[in-house]
CSV table of C-alpha atoms and ligand atoms in Angstrom, one decimal:
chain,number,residue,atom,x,y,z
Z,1,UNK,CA,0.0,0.0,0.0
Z,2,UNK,CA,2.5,2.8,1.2
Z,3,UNK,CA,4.5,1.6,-1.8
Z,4,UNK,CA,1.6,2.5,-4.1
Z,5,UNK,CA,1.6,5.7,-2.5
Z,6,UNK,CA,4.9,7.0,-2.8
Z,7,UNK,CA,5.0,7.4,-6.2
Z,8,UNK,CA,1.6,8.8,-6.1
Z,9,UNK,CA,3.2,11.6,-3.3
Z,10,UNK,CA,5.7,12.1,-5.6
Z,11,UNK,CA,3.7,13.0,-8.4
Z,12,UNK,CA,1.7,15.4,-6.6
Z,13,UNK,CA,4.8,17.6,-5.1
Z,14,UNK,CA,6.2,17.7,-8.2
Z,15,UNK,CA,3.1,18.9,-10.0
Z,16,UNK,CA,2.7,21.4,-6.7
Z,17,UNK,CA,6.3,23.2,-7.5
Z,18,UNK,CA,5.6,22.9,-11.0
Z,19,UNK,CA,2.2,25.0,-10.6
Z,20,UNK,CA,4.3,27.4,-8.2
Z,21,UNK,CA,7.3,27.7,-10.2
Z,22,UNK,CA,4.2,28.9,-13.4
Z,23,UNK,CA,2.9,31.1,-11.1
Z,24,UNK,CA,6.2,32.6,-10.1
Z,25,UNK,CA,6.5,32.8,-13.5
Z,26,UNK,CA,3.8,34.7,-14.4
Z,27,UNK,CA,4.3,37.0,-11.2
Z,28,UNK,CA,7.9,37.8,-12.7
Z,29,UNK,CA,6.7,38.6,-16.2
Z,30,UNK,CA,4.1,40.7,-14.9
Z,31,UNK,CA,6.6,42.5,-13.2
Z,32,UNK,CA,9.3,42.7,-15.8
Z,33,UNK,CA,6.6,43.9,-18.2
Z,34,UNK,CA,5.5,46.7,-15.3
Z,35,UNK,CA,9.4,47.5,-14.9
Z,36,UNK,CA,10.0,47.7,-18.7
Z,37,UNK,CA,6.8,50.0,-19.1
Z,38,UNK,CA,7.9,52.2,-16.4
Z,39,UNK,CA,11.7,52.3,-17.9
Z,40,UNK,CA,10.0,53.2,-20.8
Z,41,UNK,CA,7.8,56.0,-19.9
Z,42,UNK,CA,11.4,56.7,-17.3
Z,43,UNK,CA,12.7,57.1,-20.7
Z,44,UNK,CA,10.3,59.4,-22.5
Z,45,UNK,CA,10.1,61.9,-19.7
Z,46,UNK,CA,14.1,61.7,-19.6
Z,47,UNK,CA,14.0,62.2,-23.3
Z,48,UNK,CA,11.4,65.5,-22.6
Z,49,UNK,CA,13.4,66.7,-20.2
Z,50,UNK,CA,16.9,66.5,-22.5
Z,51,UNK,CA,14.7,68.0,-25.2
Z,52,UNK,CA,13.7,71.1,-23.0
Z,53,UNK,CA,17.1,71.7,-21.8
Z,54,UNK,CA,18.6,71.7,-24.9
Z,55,UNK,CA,15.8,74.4,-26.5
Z,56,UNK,CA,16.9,76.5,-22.8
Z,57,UNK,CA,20.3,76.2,-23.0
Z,58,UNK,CA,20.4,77.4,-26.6
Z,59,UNK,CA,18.4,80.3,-26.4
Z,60,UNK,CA,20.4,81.0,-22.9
Z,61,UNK,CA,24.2,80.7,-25.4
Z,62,UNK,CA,22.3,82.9,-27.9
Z,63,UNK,CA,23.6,85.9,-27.2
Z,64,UNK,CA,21.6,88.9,-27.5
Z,65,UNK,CA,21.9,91.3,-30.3
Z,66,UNK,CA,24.1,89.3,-32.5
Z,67,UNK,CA,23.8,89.4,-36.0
Z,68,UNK,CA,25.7,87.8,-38.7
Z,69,UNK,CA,27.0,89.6,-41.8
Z,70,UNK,CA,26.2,93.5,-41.9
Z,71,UNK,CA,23.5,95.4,-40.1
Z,72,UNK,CA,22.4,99.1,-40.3
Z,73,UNK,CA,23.6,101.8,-37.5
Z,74,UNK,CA,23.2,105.3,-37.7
Z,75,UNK,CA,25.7,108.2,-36.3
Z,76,UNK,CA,23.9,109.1,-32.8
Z,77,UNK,CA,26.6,111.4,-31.9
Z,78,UNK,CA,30.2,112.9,-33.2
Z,79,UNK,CA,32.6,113.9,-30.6
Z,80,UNK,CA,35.9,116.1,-31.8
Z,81,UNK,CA,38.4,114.5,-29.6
Z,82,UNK,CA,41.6,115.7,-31.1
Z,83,UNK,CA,42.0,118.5,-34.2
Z,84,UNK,CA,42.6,114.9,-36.3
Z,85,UNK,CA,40.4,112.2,-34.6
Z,86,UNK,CA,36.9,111.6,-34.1
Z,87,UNK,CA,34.6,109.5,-31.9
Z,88,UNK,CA,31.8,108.1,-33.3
Z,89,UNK,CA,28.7,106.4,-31.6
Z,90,UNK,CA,26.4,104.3,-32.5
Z,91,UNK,CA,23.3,102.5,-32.8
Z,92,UNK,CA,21.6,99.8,-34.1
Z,93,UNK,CA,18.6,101.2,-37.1
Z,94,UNK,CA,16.0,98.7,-36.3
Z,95,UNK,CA,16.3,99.5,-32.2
Z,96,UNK,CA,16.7,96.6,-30.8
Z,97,UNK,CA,20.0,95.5,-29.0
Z,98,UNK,CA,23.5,95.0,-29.2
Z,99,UNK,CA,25.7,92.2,-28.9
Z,100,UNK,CA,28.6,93.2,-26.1
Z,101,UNK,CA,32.1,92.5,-26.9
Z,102,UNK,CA,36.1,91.9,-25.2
Z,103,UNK,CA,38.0,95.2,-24.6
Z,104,UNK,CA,40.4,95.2,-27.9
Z,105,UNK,CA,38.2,93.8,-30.7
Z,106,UNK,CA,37.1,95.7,-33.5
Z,107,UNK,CA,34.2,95.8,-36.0
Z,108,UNK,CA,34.1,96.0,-39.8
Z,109,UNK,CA,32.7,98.6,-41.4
Z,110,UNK,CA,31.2,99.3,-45.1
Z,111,UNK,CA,30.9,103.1,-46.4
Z,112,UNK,CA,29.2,104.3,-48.7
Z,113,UNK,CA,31.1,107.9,-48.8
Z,114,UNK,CA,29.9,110.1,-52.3
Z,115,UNK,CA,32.5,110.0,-55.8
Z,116,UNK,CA,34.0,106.2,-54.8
Z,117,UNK,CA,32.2,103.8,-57.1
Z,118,UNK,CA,32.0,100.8,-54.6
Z,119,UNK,CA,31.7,101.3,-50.5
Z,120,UNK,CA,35.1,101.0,-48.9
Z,121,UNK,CA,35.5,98.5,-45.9
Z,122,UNK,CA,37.4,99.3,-43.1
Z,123,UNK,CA,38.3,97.8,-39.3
Z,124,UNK,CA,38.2,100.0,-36.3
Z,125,UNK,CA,38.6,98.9,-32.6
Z,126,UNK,CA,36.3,100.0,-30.3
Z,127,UNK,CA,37.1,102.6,-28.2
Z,128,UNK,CA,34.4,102.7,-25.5
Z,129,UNK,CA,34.2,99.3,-22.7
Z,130,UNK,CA,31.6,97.0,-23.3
Z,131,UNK,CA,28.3,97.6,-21.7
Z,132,UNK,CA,26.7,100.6,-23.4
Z,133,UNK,CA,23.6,100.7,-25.0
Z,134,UNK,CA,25.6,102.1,-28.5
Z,135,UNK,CA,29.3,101.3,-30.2
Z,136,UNK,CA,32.1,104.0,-30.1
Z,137,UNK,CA,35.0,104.1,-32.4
Z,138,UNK,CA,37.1,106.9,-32.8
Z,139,UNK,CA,38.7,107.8,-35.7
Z,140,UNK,CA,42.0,109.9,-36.8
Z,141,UNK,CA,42.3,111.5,-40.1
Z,142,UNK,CA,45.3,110.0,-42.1
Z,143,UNK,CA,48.4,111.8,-43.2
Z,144,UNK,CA,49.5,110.6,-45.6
Z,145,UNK,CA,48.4,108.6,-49.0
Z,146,UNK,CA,50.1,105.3,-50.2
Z,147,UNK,CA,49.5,103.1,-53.3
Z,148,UNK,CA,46.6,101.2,-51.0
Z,149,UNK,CA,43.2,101.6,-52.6
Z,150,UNK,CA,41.2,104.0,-51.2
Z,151,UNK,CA,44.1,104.7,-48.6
Z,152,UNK,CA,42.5,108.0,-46.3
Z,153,UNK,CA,39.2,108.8,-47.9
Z,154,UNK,CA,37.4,106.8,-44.8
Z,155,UNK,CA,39.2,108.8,-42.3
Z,156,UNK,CA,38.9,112.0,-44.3
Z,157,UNK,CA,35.4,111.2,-44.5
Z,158,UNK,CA,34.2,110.5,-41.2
Z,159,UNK,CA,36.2,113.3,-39.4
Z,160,UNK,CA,35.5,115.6,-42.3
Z,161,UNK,CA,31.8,114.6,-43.5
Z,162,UNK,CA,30.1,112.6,-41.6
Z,163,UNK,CA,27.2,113.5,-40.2
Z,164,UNK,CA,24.7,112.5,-37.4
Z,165,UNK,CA,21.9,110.5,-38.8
Z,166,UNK,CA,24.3,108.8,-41.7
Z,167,UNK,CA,23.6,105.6,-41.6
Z,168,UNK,CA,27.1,102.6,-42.2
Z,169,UNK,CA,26.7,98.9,-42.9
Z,170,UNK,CA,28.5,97.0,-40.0
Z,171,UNK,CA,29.4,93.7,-38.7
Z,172,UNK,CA,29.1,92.5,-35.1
Z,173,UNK,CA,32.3,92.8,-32.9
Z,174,UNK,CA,34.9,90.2,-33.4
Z,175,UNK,CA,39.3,89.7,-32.9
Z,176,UNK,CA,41.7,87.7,-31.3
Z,177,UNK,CA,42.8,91.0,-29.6
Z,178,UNK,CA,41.2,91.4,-26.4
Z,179,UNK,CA,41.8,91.9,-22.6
Z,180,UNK,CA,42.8,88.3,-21.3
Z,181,UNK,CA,40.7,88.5,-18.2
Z,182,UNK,CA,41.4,84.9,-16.8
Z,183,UNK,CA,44.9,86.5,-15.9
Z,184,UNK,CA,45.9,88.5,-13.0
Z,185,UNK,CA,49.2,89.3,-14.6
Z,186,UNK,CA,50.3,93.0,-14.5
Z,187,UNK,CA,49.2,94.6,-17.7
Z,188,UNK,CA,51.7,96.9,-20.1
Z,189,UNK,CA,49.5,98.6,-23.1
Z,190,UNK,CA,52.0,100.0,-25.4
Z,191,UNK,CA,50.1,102.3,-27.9
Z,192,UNK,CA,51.0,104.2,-31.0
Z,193,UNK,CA,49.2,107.0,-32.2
Z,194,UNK,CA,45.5,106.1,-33.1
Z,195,UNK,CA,46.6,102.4,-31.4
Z,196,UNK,CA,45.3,103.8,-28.0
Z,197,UNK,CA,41.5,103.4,-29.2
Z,198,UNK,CA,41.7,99.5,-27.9
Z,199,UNK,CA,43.9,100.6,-24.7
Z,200,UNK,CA,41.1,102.9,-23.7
Z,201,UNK,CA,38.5,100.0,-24.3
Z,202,UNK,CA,40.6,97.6,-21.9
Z,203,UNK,CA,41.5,100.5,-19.0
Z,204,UNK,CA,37.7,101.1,-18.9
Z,205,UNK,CA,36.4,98.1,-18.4
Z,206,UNK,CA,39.2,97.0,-15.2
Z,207,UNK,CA,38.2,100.4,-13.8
Z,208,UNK,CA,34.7,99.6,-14.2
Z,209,UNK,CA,35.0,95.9,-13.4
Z,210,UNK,CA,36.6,97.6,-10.7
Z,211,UNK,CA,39.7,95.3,-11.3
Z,212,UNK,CA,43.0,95.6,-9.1
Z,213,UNK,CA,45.6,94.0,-11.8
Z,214,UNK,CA,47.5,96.7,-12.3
Z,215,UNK,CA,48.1,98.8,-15.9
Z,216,UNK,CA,50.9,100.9,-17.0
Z,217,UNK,CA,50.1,102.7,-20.4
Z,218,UNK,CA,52.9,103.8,-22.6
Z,219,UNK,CA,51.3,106.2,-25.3
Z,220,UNK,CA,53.6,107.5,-28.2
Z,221,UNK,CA,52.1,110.4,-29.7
Z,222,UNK,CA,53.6,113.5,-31.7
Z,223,UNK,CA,52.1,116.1,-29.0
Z,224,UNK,CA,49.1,117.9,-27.6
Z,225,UNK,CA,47.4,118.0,-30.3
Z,226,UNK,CA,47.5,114.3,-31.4
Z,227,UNK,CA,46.9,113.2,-28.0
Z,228,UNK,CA,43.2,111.1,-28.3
Z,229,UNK,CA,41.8,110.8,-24.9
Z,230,UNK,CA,44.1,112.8,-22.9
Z,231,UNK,CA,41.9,114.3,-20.4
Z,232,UNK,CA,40.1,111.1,-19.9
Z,233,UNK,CA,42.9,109.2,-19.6
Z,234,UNK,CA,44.8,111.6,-17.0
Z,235,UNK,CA,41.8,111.4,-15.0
Z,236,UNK,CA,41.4,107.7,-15.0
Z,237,UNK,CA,44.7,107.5,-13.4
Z,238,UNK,CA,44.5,109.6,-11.1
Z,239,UNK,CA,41.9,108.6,-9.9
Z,240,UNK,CA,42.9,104.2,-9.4
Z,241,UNK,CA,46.0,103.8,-8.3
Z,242,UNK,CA,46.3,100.5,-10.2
Z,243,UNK,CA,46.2,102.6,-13.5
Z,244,UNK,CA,49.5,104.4,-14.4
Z,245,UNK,CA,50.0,106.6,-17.6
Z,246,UNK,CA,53.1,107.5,-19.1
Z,247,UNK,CA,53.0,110.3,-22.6
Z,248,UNK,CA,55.7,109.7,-24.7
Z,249,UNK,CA,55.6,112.6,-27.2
Z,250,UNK,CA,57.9,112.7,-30.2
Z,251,UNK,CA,57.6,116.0,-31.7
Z,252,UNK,CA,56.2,118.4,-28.7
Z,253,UNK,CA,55.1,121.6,-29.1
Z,254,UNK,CA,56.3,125.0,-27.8
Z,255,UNK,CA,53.2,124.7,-25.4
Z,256,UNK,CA,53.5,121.3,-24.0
Z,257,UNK,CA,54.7,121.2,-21.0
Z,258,UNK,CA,56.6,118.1,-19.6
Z,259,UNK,CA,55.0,116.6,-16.8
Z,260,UNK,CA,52.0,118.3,-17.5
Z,261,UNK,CA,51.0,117.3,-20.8
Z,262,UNK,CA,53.8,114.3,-21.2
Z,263,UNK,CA,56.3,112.7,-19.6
Z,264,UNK,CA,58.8,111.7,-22.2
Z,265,UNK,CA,60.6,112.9,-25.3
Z,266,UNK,CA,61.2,110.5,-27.9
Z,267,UNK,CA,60.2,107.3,-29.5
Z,268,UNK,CA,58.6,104.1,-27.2
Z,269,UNK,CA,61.7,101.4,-27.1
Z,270,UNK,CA,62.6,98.3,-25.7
Z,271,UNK,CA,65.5,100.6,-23.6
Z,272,UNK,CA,62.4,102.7,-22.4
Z,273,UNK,CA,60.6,99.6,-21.2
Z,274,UNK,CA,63.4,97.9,-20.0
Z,275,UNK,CA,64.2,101.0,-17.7
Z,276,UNK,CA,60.5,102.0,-16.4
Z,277,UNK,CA,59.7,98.2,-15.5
Z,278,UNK,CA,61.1,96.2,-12.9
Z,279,UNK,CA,61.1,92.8,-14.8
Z,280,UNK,CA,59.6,91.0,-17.9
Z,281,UNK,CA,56.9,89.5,-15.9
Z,282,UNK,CA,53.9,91.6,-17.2
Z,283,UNK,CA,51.3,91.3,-20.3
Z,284,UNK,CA,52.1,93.4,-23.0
Z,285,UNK,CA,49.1,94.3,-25.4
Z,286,UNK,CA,50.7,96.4,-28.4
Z,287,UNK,CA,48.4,98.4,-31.1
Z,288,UNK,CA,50.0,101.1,-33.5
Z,289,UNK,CA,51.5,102.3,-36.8
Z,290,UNK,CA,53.9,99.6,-38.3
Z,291,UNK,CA,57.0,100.8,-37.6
Z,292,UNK,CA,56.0,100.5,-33.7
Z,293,UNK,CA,54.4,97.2,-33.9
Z,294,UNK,CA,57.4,95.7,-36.2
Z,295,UNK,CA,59.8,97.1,-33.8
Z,296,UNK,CA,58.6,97.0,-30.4
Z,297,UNK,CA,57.0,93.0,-31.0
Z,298,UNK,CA,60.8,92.0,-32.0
Z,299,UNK,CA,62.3,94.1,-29.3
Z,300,UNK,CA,60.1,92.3,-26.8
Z,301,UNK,CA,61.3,88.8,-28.0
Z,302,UNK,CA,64.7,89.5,-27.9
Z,303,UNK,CA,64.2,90.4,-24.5
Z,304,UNK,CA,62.7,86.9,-23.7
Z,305,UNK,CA,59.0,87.9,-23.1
Z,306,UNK,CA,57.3,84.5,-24.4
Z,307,UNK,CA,54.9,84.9,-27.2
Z,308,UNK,CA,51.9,84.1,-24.8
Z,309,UNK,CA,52.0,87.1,-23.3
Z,310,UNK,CA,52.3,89.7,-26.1
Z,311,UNK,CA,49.2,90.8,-27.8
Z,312,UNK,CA,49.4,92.5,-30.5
Z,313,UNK,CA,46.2,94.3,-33.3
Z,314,UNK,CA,46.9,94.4,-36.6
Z,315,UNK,CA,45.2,96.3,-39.1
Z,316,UNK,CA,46.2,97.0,-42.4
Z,317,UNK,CA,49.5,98.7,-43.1
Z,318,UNK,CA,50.1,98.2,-39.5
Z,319,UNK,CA,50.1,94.6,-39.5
Z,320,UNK,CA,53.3,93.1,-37.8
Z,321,UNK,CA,55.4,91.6,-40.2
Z,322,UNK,CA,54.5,88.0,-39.9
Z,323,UNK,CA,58.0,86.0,-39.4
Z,324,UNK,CA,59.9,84.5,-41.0
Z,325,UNK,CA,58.3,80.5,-41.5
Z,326,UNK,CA,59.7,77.7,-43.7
Z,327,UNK,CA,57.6,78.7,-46.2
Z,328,UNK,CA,60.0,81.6,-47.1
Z,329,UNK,CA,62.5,79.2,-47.9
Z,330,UNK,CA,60.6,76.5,-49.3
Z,331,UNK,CA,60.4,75.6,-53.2
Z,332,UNK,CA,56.7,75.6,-53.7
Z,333,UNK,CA,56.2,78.7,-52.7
Z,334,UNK,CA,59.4,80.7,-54.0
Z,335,UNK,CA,58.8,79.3,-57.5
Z,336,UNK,CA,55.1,79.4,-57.6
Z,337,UNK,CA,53.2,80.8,-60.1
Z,338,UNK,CA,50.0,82.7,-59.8
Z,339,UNK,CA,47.4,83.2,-61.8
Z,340,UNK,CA,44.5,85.7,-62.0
Z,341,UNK,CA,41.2,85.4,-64.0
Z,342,UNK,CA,41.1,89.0,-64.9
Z,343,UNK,CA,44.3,89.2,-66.6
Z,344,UNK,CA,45.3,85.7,-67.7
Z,345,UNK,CA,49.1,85.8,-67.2
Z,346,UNK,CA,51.0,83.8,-64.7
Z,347,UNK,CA,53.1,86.2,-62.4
Z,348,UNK,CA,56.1,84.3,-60.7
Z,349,UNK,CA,55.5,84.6,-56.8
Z,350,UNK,CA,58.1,86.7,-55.4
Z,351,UNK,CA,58.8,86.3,-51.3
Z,352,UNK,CA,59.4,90.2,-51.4
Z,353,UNK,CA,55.6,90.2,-51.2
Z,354,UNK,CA,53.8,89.8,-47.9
Z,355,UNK,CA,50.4,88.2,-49.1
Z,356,UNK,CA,48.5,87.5,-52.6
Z,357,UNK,CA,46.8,90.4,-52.2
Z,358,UNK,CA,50.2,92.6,-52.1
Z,359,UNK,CA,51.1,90.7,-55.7
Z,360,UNK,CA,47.8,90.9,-57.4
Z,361,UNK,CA,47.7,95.3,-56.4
Z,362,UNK,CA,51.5,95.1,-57.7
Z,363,UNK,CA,50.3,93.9,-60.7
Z,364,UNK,CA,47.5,96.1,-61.1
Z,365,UNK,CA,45.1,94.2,-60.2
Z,366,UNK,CA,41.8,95.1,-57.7
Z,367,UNK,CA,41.0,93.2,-54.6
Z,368,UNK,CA,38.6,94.3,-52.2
Z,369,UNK,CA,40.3,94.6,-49.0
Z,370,UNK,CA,39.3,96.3,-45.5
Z,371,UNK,CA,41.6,94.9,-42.3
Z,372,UNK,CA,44.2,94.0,-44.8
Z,373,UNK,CA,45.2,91.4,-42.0
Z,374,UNK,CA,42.8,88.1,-42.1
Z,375,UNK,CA,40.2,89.9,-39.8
Z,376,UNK,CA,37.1,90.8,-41.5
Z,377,UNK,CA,37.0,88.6,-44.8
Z,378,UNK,CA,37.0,91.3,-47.2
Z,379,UNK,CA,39.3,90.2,-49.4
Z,380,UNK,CA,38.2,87.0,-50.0
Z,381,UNK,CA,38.8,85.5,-53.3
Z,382,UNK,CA,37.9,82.3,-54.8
Z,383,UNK,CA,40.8,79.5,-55.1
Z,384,UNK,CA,40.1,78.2,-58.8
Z,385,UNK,CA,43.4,76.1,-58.2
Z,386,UNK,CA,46.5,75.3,-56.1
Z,387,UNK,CA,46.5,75.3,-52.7
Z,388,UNK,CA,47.6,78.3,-50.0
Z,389,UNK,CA,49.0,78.5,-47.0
Z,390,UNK,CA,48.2,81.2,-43.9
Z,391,UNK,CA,51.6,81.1,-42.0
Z,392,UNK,CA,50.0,82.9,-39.2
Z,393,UNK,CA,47.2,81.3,-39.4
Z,394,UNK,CA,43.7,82.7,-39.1
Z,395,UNK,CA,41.2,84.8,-37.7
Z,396,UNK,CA,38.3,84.8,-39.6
Z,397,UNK,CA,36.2,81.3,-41.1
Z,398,UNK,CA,36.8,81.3,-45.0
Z,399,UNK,CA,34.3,79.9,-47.0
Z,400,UNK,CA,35.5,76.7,-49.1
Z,401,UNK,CA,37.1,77.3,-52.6
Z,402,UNK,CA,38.0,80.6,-51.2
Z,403,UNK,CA,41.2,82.2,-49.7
Z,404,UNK,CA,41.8,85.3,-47.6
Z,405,UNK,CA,44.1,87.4,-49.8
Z,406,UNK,CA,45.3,89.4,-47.6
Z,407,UNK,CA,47.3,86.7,-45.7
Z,408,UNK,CA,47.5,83.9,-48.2
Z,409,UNK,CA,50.9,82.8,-49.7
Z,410,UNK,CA,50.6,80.3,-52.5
Z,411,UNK,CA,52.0,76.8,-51.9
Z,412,UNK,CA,52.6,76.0,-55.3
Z,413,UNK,CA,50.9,76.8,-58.6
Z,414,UNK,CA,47.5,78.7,-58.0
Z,415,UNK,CA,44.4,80.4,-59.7
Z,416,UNK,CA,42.6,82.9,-58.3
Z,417,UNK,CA,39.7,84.3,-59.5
Z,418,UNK,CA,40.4,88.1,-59.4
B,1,FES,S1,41.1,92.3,-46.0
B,1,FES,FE1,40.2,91.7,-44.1
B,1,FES,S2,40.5,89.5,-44.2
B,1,FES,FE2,41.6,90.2,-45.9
């Protein structure tokens, strides 16, 4: 009997974890099904809230008042600031806002000035800090004329003609050359002439920032009468005792009083430097004529202040001279040939030239330029063949198939359609 059981007993346990281990079973899948719904809708709202962040965040890194290519301003107000140089402010046609900027950069700008048959583009730093409702530049009638197209009629006009209410195409702030505020190094702005617009912008903003790093200015100017900014200037620094301004006239007048209106006689050198700083150990922001720049930028090397820490603007004719790269040397560019559309002959490169645009105006031939020094795109030119090569690299995006002329070299055989 109990053996006819057993098997029997058997049959039921097995039957009884079979129905548990189904029911466990089910219980699990119901579960996992419940988890992988919840993951899901986990997901989703995960997804949403991804989604939303990314719309905030890219309205929050869209700055305000940007605008890409040009955008109308009209003349708000002139200000005479020297018998030569003007200040000129700005603001925005349709009303609406501005996008701020770093003390030092510049903005492109396109005239339209009566008798030239094509607006001239030029660059000018901004001479006001950041935070204004309106853009300043100021602006200093040129000298003298040179073989560049157009060379002085901008200045001429804006300090001669211009008029509040005119109205000039320009492009949003840009430049590598700007105040490096991560720094707490000691700052030294040496300006030259007109070169002090950028220096105001950056002396500004520490006072207003209300900054403690402490600036010495070294302005090289002819005299009183060329000297932008010079009651402004004298009171900023008398005022912060972090801010220290030295005049450096070359030519003073009969009326100019040293240590009244300057300090120095004579030229800003590396032997001046050297003798009113205590060491090398300072930031040194340069912006000026190209003799200066060309001059003090080597001066400053040779007295081992790294590369890192000078700063330097270039615009135009004022560009440093880029150094000398293994390009000057090397075959495919010193026997290159260049060709432009307009004329059909192949000139020979010659490394006495400085850029393709300095061959092609050599040769006669018209480029529209405006910075003359790979900041505001100007002079871009499409690249029908070859290749080029910007030894000191560049500032600006250029489109594909084209080339900034202004800096290019050619690196071998090239076509340019100009
Ligand atoms: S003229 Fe401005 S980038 Fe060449």
């Amino acid at each position: 009997m109990t053996e006819s059981i057993l098997p029997l007993l058997g049959v039921a346990l097995c039957a009884t974890a079979l129905l548990q281990l189904l029911l466990w079973s089910g219980q699990s899948l119901t579960q996992w099904s419940h988890t992988r719904k919840q993951f899901e809708i986990s997901r989703e709202a995960l997804r949403k809230q991804i989604e939303a962040f990314q719309s905030e965040h890219a309205e929050a890194t869209e700055e305000i008042g940007q605008w890409n290519g040009y955008r109308e301003f009209v003349v708000d107000e002139l200000f005479r600031e020297t018998k030569l140089s003007t200040s000129v402010y700005l603001k925005p046609v349709d009303g609406k806002s501005i996008v701020g900027f770093r003390p030092g950069q510049h903005m492109t700008f396109k005239f339209d000035i009566p008798g030239q048959s094509k607006p001239l583009v030029r660059c000018y730093s901004l001479s006001a800090r950041p935070g204004d409702d309106r853009y300043r530049i100021t602006v200093k009638t040129m000298r003298r004329s040179n073989s560049e197209a157009g060379s002085g009629k901008v200045s001429t006009f804006v300090n001669q003609s211009l008029m509040i209410g005119d109205r000039i195409q320009v492009k949003a702030p840009t430049g590598h050359f700007f105040l490096d505020e991560g720094s707490t190094a000691p700052i030294v702005l040496l300006a030259g002439g007109i070169g002090i617009t950028p220096m105001v912008s950056m002396i500004d903003h520490i006072v207003h920032t209300k900054s403690e790093r402490t600036v010495i200015l070294m302005y090289g100017c002819r005299n009183s009468e060329e000297h932008t900014f010079k009651d402004h200037l004298k009171e900023v620094s008398e005022r912060n005792a972090n801010i220290h301004v030295i005049n450096v006239y070359s030519q003073p007048l009969a009326q100019d009083q040293e240590g009244v209106d300057f300090q120095l006689t004579g030229l800003i050198s590396l032997d001046l430097v050297e003798q009113l700083l205590p060491n090398n150990h300072f930031q040194f922001y340069l912006c000026g004529p190209p003799p200066f720049m060309n001059a003090i930028s080597a001066s400053l090397i040779e007295w081992q202040v790294p590369e890192s820490r000078i700063f330097s603007e270039a615009f135009g004719p004022a560009s440093v001279k880029r150094a000398k790269t293994r390009s000057d040397d090397d075959s495919a560019a010193s026997t290159a040939r260049v060709q432009f559309t307009s004329t059909q002959e192949s000139i020979c490169w010659d490394n006495q030239f400085e850029s393709l645009l300095e061959l092609a105006e050599a040769n006669g031939i018209v480029v529209d330029s405006g910075c003359r020094a790979g900041s505001c795109g100007t002079c871009q030119t499409a690249l029908l063949r070859g290749r080029v090569q910007y030894p000191n690299g560049m500032q600006v995006d250029c489109d594909s198939g084209q080339c900034l002329t202004c800096i290019a070299l050619p690196d071998g055989d090239v076509e340019l359609d100009a």
